[in-house]
Short mmCIF file of C-alpha atoms in Angstrom, two decimals:
data_model
loop_
_atom_site.label_atom_id
_atom_site.label_comp_id
_atom_site.label_asym_id
_atom_site.label_seq_id
_atom_site.Cartn_x
_atom_site.Cartn_y
_atom_site.Cartn_z
CA MET G 1 24.66 -62.28 -31.45
CA GLU G 2 27.39 -62.55 -28.80
CA ASP G 3 24.81 -62.02 -26.05
CA PHE G 4 22.66 -64.92 -27.27
CA CYS G 5 23.06 -68.55 -26.33
CA ALA G 6 21.64 -71.01 -28.89
CA LYS G 7 20.64 -74.60 -28.21
CA PHE G 8 19.33 -76.93 -30.91
CA VAL G 9 16.47 -79.03 -29.60
CA SER G 10 15.36 -81.08 -32.66
CA GLN G 11 11.82 -79.70 -32.44
CA LYS G 12 9.93 -76.91 -34.14
CA ILE G 13 9.08 -74.45 -31.37
CA SER G 14 5.68 -72.76 -31.66
CA LYS G 15 5.48 -70.92 -28.31
CA THR G 16 7.86 -69.66 -25.63
CA ARG G 17 6.88 -68.09 -22.30
CA TRP G 18 8.90 -66.92 -19.27
CA ARG G 19 7.70 -68.17 -15.91
CA PRO G 20 6.37 -65.13 -14.00
CA LEU G 21 8.35 -63.94 -11.01
CA PRO G 22 6.78 -63.78 -7.53
CA PRO G 23 5.27 -60.39 -6.67
CA GLY G 24 7.93 -58.00 -5.39
CA SER G 25 10.79 -60.22 -6.54
CA LEU G 26 14.02 -58.51 -7.57
CA GLN G 27 15.34 -61.58 -9.38
CA THR G 28 15.69 -61.85 -13.12
CA ALA G 29 13.81 -64.48 -15.08
CA GLU G 30 15.49 -67.89 -15.03
CA THR G 31 12.85 -70.38 -16.15
CA PHE G 32 10.80 -70.55 -19.32
CA ALA G 33 8.45 -72.97 -21.04
CA THR G 34 8.24 -73.99 -24.69
CA GLY G 35 5.69 -75.80 -26.82
CA SER G 36 6.33 -77.53 -30.13
CA TRP G 37 4.35 -78.13 -33.29
CA ASP G 38 4.49 -79.93 -36.64
CA ASN G 39 6.50 -82.81 -35.17
CA GLU G 40 5.72 -86.53 -35.00
CA GLU G 41 5.53 -86.07 -31.24
CA ASN G 42 5.03 -82.66 -29.66
CA TYR G 43 6.17 -81.62 -26.19
CA VAL G 44 5.68 -79.01 -23.52
CA SER G 45 9.09 -78.37 -21.95
CA LEU G 46 10.43 -76.41 -19.00
CA TRP G 47 13.93 -74.91 -19.20
CA SER G 48 16.35 -73.15 -16.87
CA ILE G 49 19.08 -70.71 -17.93
CA GLY G 50 20.96 -70.72 -14.61
CA ASP G 51 23.85 -68.21 -14.38
CA PHE G 52 23.73 -66.83 -17.88
CA GLY G 53 27.13 -65.88 -19.30
CA ASN G 54 29.30 -67.37 -16.53
CA VAL G 55 32.03 -69.78 -17.62
CA ASP G 56 32.38 -73.12 -15.89
CA SER G 57 35.62 -75.02 -15.15
CA ASP G 58 35.54 -76.74 -18.54
CA GLY G 59 35.37 -73.47 -20.42
CA GLY G 60 31.68 -73.85 -21.33
CA PHE G 61 28.88 -71.43 -20.62
CA GLU G 62 26.97 -72.26 -17.46
CA GLY G 63 24.15 -70.12 -18.79
CA GLU G 64 23.23 -72.48 -21.63
CA HIS G 65 19.59 -73.31 -21.07
CA GLN G 66 19.09 -76.76 -19.64
CA LEU G 67 15.99 -78.93 -19.93
CA LEU G 68 14.35 -79.37 -16.56
CA CYS G 69 11.50 -81.62 -17.69
CA ASP G 70 9.07 -82.20 -20.52
CA ILE G 71 5.84 -84.03 -21.29
CA LYS G 72 4.17 -85.20 -24.48
CA HIS G 73 1.45 -82.94 -25.86
CA HIS G 74 -1.36 -84.30 -28.03
CA GLY G 75 -1.51 -82.11 -31.12
CA ASP G 76 0.32 -78.90 -31.97
CA VAL G 77 0.82 -76.36 -29.19
CA MET G 78 -1.16 -73.39 -30.53
CA ASP G 79 -0.72 -71.25 -27.43
CA LEU G 80 0.89 -71.55 -24.01
CA GLN G 81 0.56 -69.43 -20.86
CA PHE G 82 1.65 -69.72 -17.24
CA PHE G 83 -1.38 -69.94 -14.96
CA ASP G 84 0.79 -69.39 -11.89
CA GLN G 85 4.26 -70.37 -10.68
CA GLU G 86 3.59 -74.10 -10.96
CA ARG G 87 0.93 -74.49 -13.67
CA ILE G 88 1.05 -74.08 -17.45
CA VAL G 89 -2.01 -73.92 -19.70
CA THR G 90 -1.82 -75.02 -23.35
CA ALA G 91 -4.13 -74.74 -26.34
CA SER G 92 -4.02 -77.64 -28.78
CA SER G 93 -4.76 -78.04 -32.48
CA THR G 94 -7.05 -80.91 -31.41
CA GLY G 95 -9.34 -78.46 -29.57
CA CYS G 96 -8.12 -79.59 -26.16
CA VAL G 97 -7.12 -77.25 -23.32
CA THR G 98 -4.71 -78.70 -20.75
CA VAL G 99 -3.32 -77.53 -17.42
CA PHE G 100 0.11 -79.01 -16.63
CA LEU G 101 1.53 -79.02 -13.11
CA HIS G 102 5.26 -78.69 -12.47
CA HIS G 103 6.67 -80.77 -9.60
CA PRO G 104 9.96 -79.07 -8.63
CA ASN G 105 10.97 -81.80 -6.15
CA ASN G 106 11.50 -84.40 -8.87
CA GLN G 107 11.42 -82.09 -11.92
CA THR G 108 8.43 -83.60 -13.72
CA LEU G 109 5.30 -82.31 -15.43
CA SER G 110 1.88 -83.94 -15.08
CA VAL G 111 -1.64 -83.24 -16.33
CA SER G 112 -3.56 -81.39 -13.63
CA GLN G 113 -6.77 -80.59 -15.55
CA GLN G 114 -7.97 -81.12 -19.10
CA TRP G 115 -10.95 -80.13 -21.24
CA THR G 116 -10.65 -82.48 -24.21
CA THR G 117 -13.48 -81.02 -26.31
CA ALA G 118 -13.17 -77.35 -25.46
CA HIS G 119 -13.54 -76.44 -29.14
CA TYR G 120 -15.36 -78.42 -31.82
CA HIS G 121 -17.34 -78.11 -35.04
CA THR G 122 -20.96 -79.19 -35.40
CA GLY G 123 -23.63 -78.90 -38.07
CA PRO G 124 -23.92 -79.62 -41.82
CA GLY G 125 -20.70 -80.69 -43.47
CA SER G 126 -19.22 -81.91 -40.18
CA PRO G 127 -19.49 -85.18 -38.29
CA SER G 128 -21.71 -85.08 -35.22
CA ARG G 129 -18.77 -83.43 -33.45
CA SER G 130 -15.31 -82.85 -34.92
CA ASN G 131 -12.35 -81.19 -33.25
CA ALA G 132 -11.65 -77.52 -33.92
CA PRO G 133 -8.21 -76.08 -33.09
CA CYS G 134 -7.98 -73.97 -29.97
CA THR G 135 -5.99 -70.97 -31.19
CA GLY G 136 -5.45 -68.87 -28.07
CA VAL G 137 -5.54 -68.88 -24.29
CA VAL G 138 -5.25 -66.19 -21.62
CA CYS G 139 -5.09 -66.74 -17.86
CA ASP G 140 -6.06 -64.69 -14.82
CA ASN G 141 -6.11 -67.06 -11.86
CA PRO G 142 -8.56 -68.71 -11.25
CA GLU G 143 -10.00 -68.08 -14.74
CA ILE G 144 -8.90 -69.31 -18.16
CA VAL G 145 -10.32 -67.92 -21.40
CA THR G 146 -9.85 -69.73 -24.72
CA VAL G 147 -10.73 -69.02 -28.35
CA GLY G 148 -10.90 -71.44 -31.24
CA GLU G 149 -11.60 -71.91 -34.92
CA ASP G 150 -15.16 -72.93 -34.04
CA GLY G 151 -15.86 -69.27 -33.24
CA ARG G 152 -16.39 -69.91 -29.54
CA ILE G 153 -14.94 -68.08 -26.56
CA ASN G 154 -14.85 -70.33 -23.48
CA LEU G 155 -14.46 -69.30 -19.87
CA PHE G 156 -13.03 -72.03 -17.64
CA ARG G 157 -12.10 -72.21 -13.97
CA ALA G 158 -9.29 -74.45 -12.83
CA ASP G 159 -11.54 -76.24 -10.32
CA HIS G 160 -14.48 -76.80 -12.73
CA LYS G 161 -14.86 -79.79 -15.04
CA GLU G 162 -17.00 -77.90 -17.58
CA ALA G 163 -16.86 -74.46 -19.15
CA VAL G 164 -18.36 -71.80 -16.90
CA ARG G 165 -19.58 -69.88 -19.93
CA THR G 166 -19.45 -70.16 -23.72
CA ILE G 167 -19.86 -67.05 -26.06
CA VAL G 168 -20.05 -65.91 -30.37
CA TRP G 169 -22.11 -69.21 -32.18
CA GLU G 170 -22.01 -67.40 -35.50
CA VAL G 171 -20.30 -64.26 -36.75
CA HIS G 172 -21.43 -62.43 -39.90
CA PHE G 173 -20.13 -59.29 -41.55
CA HIS G 174 -22.77 -57.32 -43.40
CA PRO G 175 -22.34 -58.41 -47.05
CA SER G 176 -22.15 -54.85 -48.46
CA ASN G 177 -21.04 -52.87 -45.37
CA PRO G 178 -18.31 -54.75 -43.50
CA ASP G 179 -18.05 -52.02 -40.85
CA HIS G 180 -21.07 -53.80 -39.35
CA LEU G 181 -20.66 -57.17 -37.64
CA PHE G 182 -23.39 -59.40 -36.17
CA THR G 183 -22.92 -62.18 -33.61
CA CYS G 184 -25.19 -64.65 -31.86
CA SER G 185 -24.35 -66.74 -28.81
CA GLU G 186 -25.31 -69.67 -26.64
CA ASP G 187 -26.06 -67.24 -23.82
CA GLY G 188 -29.03 -65.85 -25.79
CA SER G 189 -27.39 -62.66 -27.00
CA LEU G 190 -27.69 -61.18 -30.50
CA TRP G 191 -25.29 -58.26 -30.94
CA HIS G 192 -24.64 -55.63 -33.59
CA TRP G 193 -21.01 -54.41 -33.61
CA ASP G 194 -20.79 -51.03 -35.37
CA ALA G 195 -17.30 -49.78 -36.27
CA SER G 196 -18.59 -47.00 -38.52
CA THR G 197 -19.19 -44.44 -35.77
CA ASP G 198 -16.80 -41.96 -37.39
CA VAL G 199 -19.02 -41.69 -40.49
CA PRO G 200 -21.23 -38.57 -40.21
CA GLU G 201 -24.02 -39.73 -42.54
CA LYS G 202 -24.81 -42.72 -40.35
CA SER G 203 -28.54 -42.79 -41.14
CA SER G 204 -27.70 -43.03 -44.86
CA LEU G 205 -24.96 -45.60 -44.45
CA PHE G 206 -26.57 -48.08 -46.78
CA ASN G 207 -26.73 -45.54 -49.59
CA GLN G 208 -23.55 -46.33 -51.49
CA GLY G 209 -23.55 -42.96 -53.22
CA VAL G 210 -23.49 -41.13 -49.88
CA ARG G 211 -20.73 -43.38 -48.59
CA SER G 212 -18.69 -42.72 -51.73
CA SER G 213 -19.14 -38.95 -51.52
CA THR G 214 -18.12 -39.04 -47.86
CA PHE G 215 -14.96 -40.93 -48.78
CA LEU G 216 -14.20 -38.47 -51.56
CA SER G 217 -14.65 -35.42 -49.35
CA HIS G 218 -12.24 -36.92 -46.82
CA SER G 219 -9.79 -37.68 -49.58
CA ILE G 220 -9.90 -34.17 -51.00
CA SER G 221 -9.47 -32.55 -47.60
CA ASN G 222 -6.56 -34.77 -46.63
CA GLN G 223 -4.75 -36.49 -49.47
CA ALA G 224 -2.25 -37.97 -47.02
CA ASN G 225 -4.97 -40.16 -45.51
CA VAL G 226 -6.18 -41.76 -48.75
CA HIS G 227 -4.38 -45.03 -48.12
CA GLN G 228 -5.56 -45.14 -44.50
CA SER G 229 -9.16 -44.60 -45.62
CA LEU G 230 -8.99 -47.79 -47.67
CA ILE G 231 -8.16 -49.87 -44.60
CA SER G 232 -10.99 -51.74 -42.91
CA SER G 233 -12.15 -50.24 -39.62
CA TRP G 234 -11.43 -53.60 -37.96
CA LEU G 235 -7.76 -53.44 -39.04
CA SER G 236 -7.09 -49.75 -38.44
CA THR G 237 -4.29 -48.91 -36.00
CA ASP G 238 -5.47 -45.31 -35.60
CA PRO G 239 -6.61 -44.89 -31.96
CA ALA G 240 -9.12 -42.24 -33.04
CA LYS G 241 -10.92 -44.85 -35.16
CA ASP G 242 -10.76 -47.56 -32.51
CA ARG G 243 -14.32 -47.03 -31.29
CA ILE G 244 -17.03 -49.69 -31.62
CA GLU G 245 -20.67 -49.28 -30.73
CA ILE G 246 -22.28 -52.53 -29.54
CA THR G 247 -26.06 -52.91 -29.50
CA SER G 248 -28.13 -55.82 -28.18
CA LEU G 249 -30.80 -56.49 -30.79
CA LEU G 250 -33.15 -58.75 -28.82
CA PRO G 251 -35.44 -57.12 -26.24
CA SER G 252 -34.51 -59.68 -23.58
CA ARG G 253 -32.20 -62.66 -23.17
CA THR G 254 -33.60 -65.95 -24.42
CA LEU G 255 -32.21 -69.45 -24.78
CA SER G 256 -29.30 -70.04 -27.14
CA VAL G 257 -29.41 -68.04 -30.38
CA ASN G 258 -28.01 -70.64 -32.76
CA SER G 259 -27.92 -68.96 -36.17
CA LEU G 260 -28.37 -65.65 -37.93
CA ASP G 261 -28.25 -64.16 -41.40
CA VAL G 262 -28.29 -60.57 -42.59
CA LEU G 263 -29.01 -58.98 -45.97
CA GLY G 264 -29.50 -55.25 -46.47
CA PRO G 265 -31.68 -53.96 -43.60
CA CYS G 266 -33.05 -57.46 -42.89
CA LEU G 267 -31.93 -59.92 -40.20
CA VAL G 268 -33.28 -63.34 -39.24
CA CYS G 269 -32.18 -65.55 -36.34
CA GLY G 270 -33.31 -68.83 -34.79
CA THR G 271 -33.21 -69.86 -31.13
CA ASP G 272 -33.54 -72.83 -28.79
CA ALA G 273 -36.62 -71.08 -27.39
CA GLU G 274 -38.42 -72.44 -30.50
CA ALA G 275 -38.75 -68.90 -31.84
CA ILE G 276 -37.59 -67.19 -35.03
CA TYR G 277 -36.88 -63.45 -34.84
CA VAL G 278 -37.03 -61.29 -37.98
CA THR G 279 -36.46 -57.57 -38.51
CA ARG G 280 -36.45 -55.50 -41.71
CA GLN G 281 -35.42 -52.28 -40.02
CA LEU G 282 -31.92 -52.91 -38.73
CA PHE G 283 -30.72 -49.37 -39.32
CA SER G 284 -33.80 -47.26 -38.77
#
């Protein structure tokens, strides 16, 4: 612990991120951002470590991280990423996505852009629109992608007031075969995500006896892999099993596909095109 410098900040810290260095820079990282959560007031803060490890004239460490500036953040900071050298993007438990701008001349942070209802719940059991936490954000200038507990993936651009695109309205695992996942989206897509591509008897996948015998044959041939075989395909860390086949189930894009349900070989979905699509041959 001698190489660490601790500073108590009276906040629970949920996220920490180093500010990226300019391309080609030979410097070491000196500035980082933090976000807090589960406090009466949460903050996004920018810190500098200066000359880490050097001793000043008073015998103290010059490298102790110093607060450059901070700004109040509405809700818990669920995620935090640098958009570029001056801008920080945060995901909030309120469903809001905010871009903060750092002003190095006077060491302040201000709100540059904000999407207050980036993620929200609608439908039965919810008010007309209730906030859903935004749980993650990733940046690739000029684009920002967010995910939330409402099941949506949003694509934003820093210079746009609205989302450029919104994806995944509902997500359903097949009730008896969780290697199969079905999603519908506002963009009119209805997708089948198949993680069972390593199973040879694919045409008989819904025959539980065949699936069981396949599992047993694998177990007998390789007892060391029994525990691994019990792990869901979606959670497997084996690169050889990390293959997913994605199939578009609708013949052409339509208006928003708002809801779906699946049972056995049967699937039903409803759309904003005032049409209901039904199939009883999902796996033929």
